[in-house]
Short mmCIF file of C-alpha atoms in Angstrom, two decimals:
data_model
loop_
_atom_site.label_atom_id
_atom_site.label_comp_id
_atom_site.label_asym_id
_atom_site.label_seq_id
_atom_site.Cartn_x
_atom_site.Cartn_y
_atom_site.Cartn_z
CA GLY G 1 92.19 -39.17 -1.71
CA ALA G 2 94.75 -41.14 0.89
CA LYS G 3 94.64 -44.81 0.90
CA PRO G 4 92.91 -46.73 3.50
CA ARG G 5 94.89 -48.17 6.14
CA VAL G 6 92.99 -51.23 6.28
CA ASP G 7 91.04 -52.80 3.26
CA PHE G 8 89.18 -55.84 3.11
CA VAL G 9 86.00 -58.15 2.12
CA THR G 10 83.87 -60.37 4.05
CA ASP G 11 80.27 -60.98 5.07
CA VAL G 12 80.26 -58.44 8.23
CA ALA G 13 76.18 -57.64 7.36
CA GLY G 14 72.58 -57.95 4.98
CA SER G 15 72.58 -60.84 2.74
CA SER G 16 74.96 -63.75 2.07
CA GLU G 17 77.12 -61.40 -0.30
CA VAL G 18 80.41 -59.64 1.02
CA GLU G 19 80.78 -56.34 2.19
CA ARG G 20 83.81 -54.10 1.96
CA VAL G 21 85.57 -52.96 4.86
CA LEU G 22 87.40 -49.68 5.21
CA VAL G 23 89.74 -47.93 7.77
CA HIS G 24 90.94 -44.57 6.84
CA ASP G 25 92.54 -42.75 10.05
CA ARG G 26 90.57 -43.94 12.48
CA GLU G 27 86.88 -44.64 11.06
CA VAL G 28 85.76 -47.93 9.43
CA LEU G 29 83.69 -47.44 6.56
CA VAL G 30 81.63 -50.67 5.15
CA PHE G 31 80.33 -50.66 2.07
CA GLY G 32 78.74 -53.48 -0.83
CA LYS G 33 76.86 -54.39 -3.43
CA GLU G 34 74.13 -55.53 -1.57
CA PHE G 35 74.83 -53.24 1.57
CA LEU G 36 71.79 -51.23 1.94
CA GLY G 37 70.20 -51.84 -1.50
CA GLY G 38 74.08 -51.02 -2.64
CA THR G 39 73.63 -47.24 -2.30
CA SER G 40 74.80 -46.17 0.66
CA TYR G 41 77.30 -47.07 3.47
CA THR G 42 77.75 -46.81 7.16
CA TYR G 43 80.77 -45.98 9.11
CA ILE G 44 82.02 -45.12 12.59
CA ALA G 45 84.70 -43.18 14.66
CA LEU G 46 87.13 -46.02 16.41
CA GLY G 47 88.15 -44.96 19.87
CA VAL G 48 91.33 -43.80 19.39
CA LYS G 49 92.72 -40.12 18.60
CA SER G 50 94.44 -41.01 15.28
CA GLY G 51 94.74 -43.67 13.06
CA GLN G 52 98.43 -44.27 14.45
CA ASP G 53 96.77 -45.62 17.76
CA LEU G 54 95.57 -48.04 15.44
CA ILE G 55 97.50 -51.90 15.78
CA ASP G 56 95.32 -53.94 14.08
CA VAL G 57 91.92 -54.37 12.47
CA THR G 58 90.47 -57.82 11.47
CA ALA G 59 86.94 -59.82 11.19
CA ARG G 60 85.79 -62.57 12.56
CA ASP G 61 82.21 -64.61 13.37
CA LEU G 62 82.54 -64.16 17.45
CA THR G 63 78.41 -64.14 17.91
CA GLY G 64 77.47 -67.24 15.57
CA ASP G 65 75.17 -65.31 13.36
CA GLY G 66 77.40 -66.15 10.07
CA LYS G 67 78.52 -62.75 10.21
CA ALA G 68 81.50 -61.52 10.98
CA GLU G 69 82.58 -58.80 13.49
CA VAL G 70 84.60 -56.20 13.19
CA ILE G 71 87.55 -56.40 15.60
CA VAL G 72 89.94 -53.63 16.24
CA ARG G 73 93.22 -53.16 18.61
CA GLY G 74 94.84 -50.02 19.36
CA ILE G 75 96.23 -47.53 22.01
CA VAL G 76 94.01 -44.79 23.83
CA ARG G 77 96.59 -42.22 25.73
CA ALA G 78 95.86 -40.21 28.43
CA LYS G 79 97.61 -37.95 30.98
CA GLY G 80 98.57 -39.78 34.32
CA GLY G 81 97.92 -36.50 36.48
CA GLU G 82 99.70 -34.67 39.41
CA GLU G 83 100.45 -37.66 41.27
CA LEU G 84 102.16 -39.38 37.86
CA GLU G 85 103.68 -36.11 36.78
CA ASP G 86 101.34 -36.05 34.17
CA ALA G 87 103.05 -38.70 32.57
CA GLU G 88 101.36 -40.42 29.18
CA VAL G 89 99.65 -43.28 29.90
CA GLU G 90 99.08 -45.90 27.22
CA ARG G 91 95.86 -48.25 27.52
CA TYR G 92 95.81 -51.20 25.16
CA VAL G 93 91.93 -52.05 23.95
CA VAL G 94 90.18 -54.11 21.85
CA PHE G 95 86.78 -52.85 20.36
CA VAL G 96 84.46 -55.46 18.80
CA TYR G 97 81.86 -53.90 16.31
CA GLN G 98 78.98 -55.27 14.65
CA VAL G 99 77.54 -54.19 11.31
CA LYS G 100 73.76 -54.28 10.74
CA ASP G 101 71.66 -52.22 8.08
CA SER G 102 71.09 -49.80 10.86
CA GLY G 103 74.41 -48.44 11.58
CA ILE G 104 77.81 -50.03 12.85
CA SER G 105 77.77 -50.44 16.71
CA ARG G 106 80.25 -51.25 19.55
CA ILE G 107 79.47 -54.93 21.51
CA PHE G 108 82.39 -54.85 23.22
CA GLY G 109 85.52 -53.18 24.30
CA ALA G 110 88.20 -54.16 27.28
CA GLU G 111 91.18 -53.17 28.51
CA LEU G 112 94.08 -55.73 27.87
CA GLY G 113 97.00 -53.89 29.23
CA ARG G 114 98.79 -50.67 30.61
CA ALA G 115 101.70 -48.81 30.04
CA MET G 116 103.96 -45.75 31.58
CA GLY G 117 107.45 -45.20 30.04
CA ARG G 118 109.17 -48.77 30.33
CA ASP G 119 106.66 -50.11 32.94
CA ARG G 120 103.56 -52.48 31.44
CA VAL G 121 100.85 -54.69 32.64
CA LEU G 122 99.62 -57.17 29.60
CA GLY G 123 96.53 -58.80 29.90
CA SER G 124 95.33 -61.08 27.14
CA LEU G 125 91.35 -61.88 25.39
CA ALA G 126 91.16 -65.63 25.06
CA LEU G 127 88.05 -66.39 22.48
CA VAL G 128 86.47 -69.46 23.96
CA PRO G 129 83.87 -71.68 22.02
CA ALA G 130 80.34 -71.18 23.14
CA THR G 131 77.27 -73.11 22.23
CA GLN G 132 76.76 -70.36 19.40
CA GLY G 133 80.30 -68.33 18.55
CA PHE G 134 82.48 -67.50 20.91
CA ASP G 135 82.78 -66.11 24.62
CA LEU G 136 85.38 -63.77 25.48
CA VAL G 137 87.70 -64.44 28.31
CA LEU G 138 90.11 -61.85 29.57
CA ARG G 139 92.92 -63.46 31.48
CA PRO G 140 95.29 -62.00 33.69
CA GLY G 141 99.06 -61.94 31.89
CA ARG G 142 102.27 -60.77 32.99
CA ALA G 143 103.80 -57.66 34.57
CA VAL G 144 106.83 -55.94 33.28
CA GLY G 145 108.58 -53.14 35.67
CA TRP G 146 105.33 -52.78 38.12
CA THR G 147 105.01 -55.23 41.11
CA ARG G 148 101.59 -55.27 43.10
CA LYS G 149 103.18 -52.93 45.75
CA THR G 150 104.61 -50.37 42.94
CA TYR G 151 101.62 -50.40 40.23
CA PRO G 152 100.19 -46.80 40.69
CA PHE G 153 96.70 -47.14 39.65
CA PRO G 154 93.90 -48.57 41.85
CA PRO G 155 92.49 -51.57 40.33
CA ASP G 156 89.21 -51.39 38.25
CA GLN G 157 85.99 -52.58 39.85
CA GLY G 158 83.85 -52.27 36.67
CA PRO G 159 84.03 -51.00 33.26
CA ALA G 160 86.50 -47.64 33.16
CA GLY G 161 85.76 -44.97 30.23
CA GLY G 162 83.28 -47.51 28.71
CA LEU G 163 86.03 -50.70 28.68
CA GLU G 164 86.09 -53.63 30.96
CA PRO G 165 88.80 -53.71 33.34
CA LEU G 166 92.64 -54.99 32.81
CA VAL G 167 92.59 -58.15 34.70
CA LEU G 168 95.71 -57.37 36.86
CA PRO G 169 98.49 -60.66 36.86
CA TRP G 170 98.04 -60.24 41.16
CA ALA G 171 94.40 -60.15 40.94
CA GLY G 172 93.77 -64.00 39.61
CA GLY G 173 91.16 -65.42 37.81
CA GLU G 174 89.67 -64.32 34.71
CA GLN G 175 86.41 -62.78 33.43
CA ARG G 176 84.20 -64.30 30.76
CA TYR G 177 81.70 -62.62 28.91
CA SER G 178 78.97 -63.83 26.70
CA PHE G 179 76.98 -62.63 23.72
CA SER G 180 73.32 -61.41 24.92
CA GLY G 181 71.86 -60.84 21.84
CA THR G 182 73.03 -56.86 21.52
CA ALA G 183 76.17 -57.39 23.32
CA TYR G 184 78.96 -59.37 25.48
CA ALA G 185 78.09 -59.04 29.03
CA ALA G 186 79.76 -60.03 32.08
CA GLU G 187 78.89 -64.04 33.54
#
């Protein structure tokens, strides 16, 4: 009976008819008059602990197929472990979901920032036009409180927890991802 946190209409799947996209707590639900014959729906639980960890949910055609992908920004929270005195670590993340008649699947996930107390490292995500759709480019941002020497985490060498790694400001460079037909993959 609760109202959804997010409620919008856009074309995410199937025919050219629009679908309704709802977010209740931490689940995305998609249905529509033409979607699955208008008799069913699909949903997926997002990669956050609660709906309060969602920053925003939008939709945009990233893959160039004429259908919008659902883009979710949120916070994944975890304890830092003994060496960090079990302080809460916040990972700022982005998830990209694609809707098909067979369901909703995550086609990209990345860490865009990390914070512990007042200290934080922030990166950015750029949408760069590609031959079809957009490439996703993770770029370094800035650090507040931490420096290269005081940052308490080892740099991730690859995906951690199913998320592409945060591009640290002192690492330099950027990481580009292109759509392979089923998911975004590093170039």
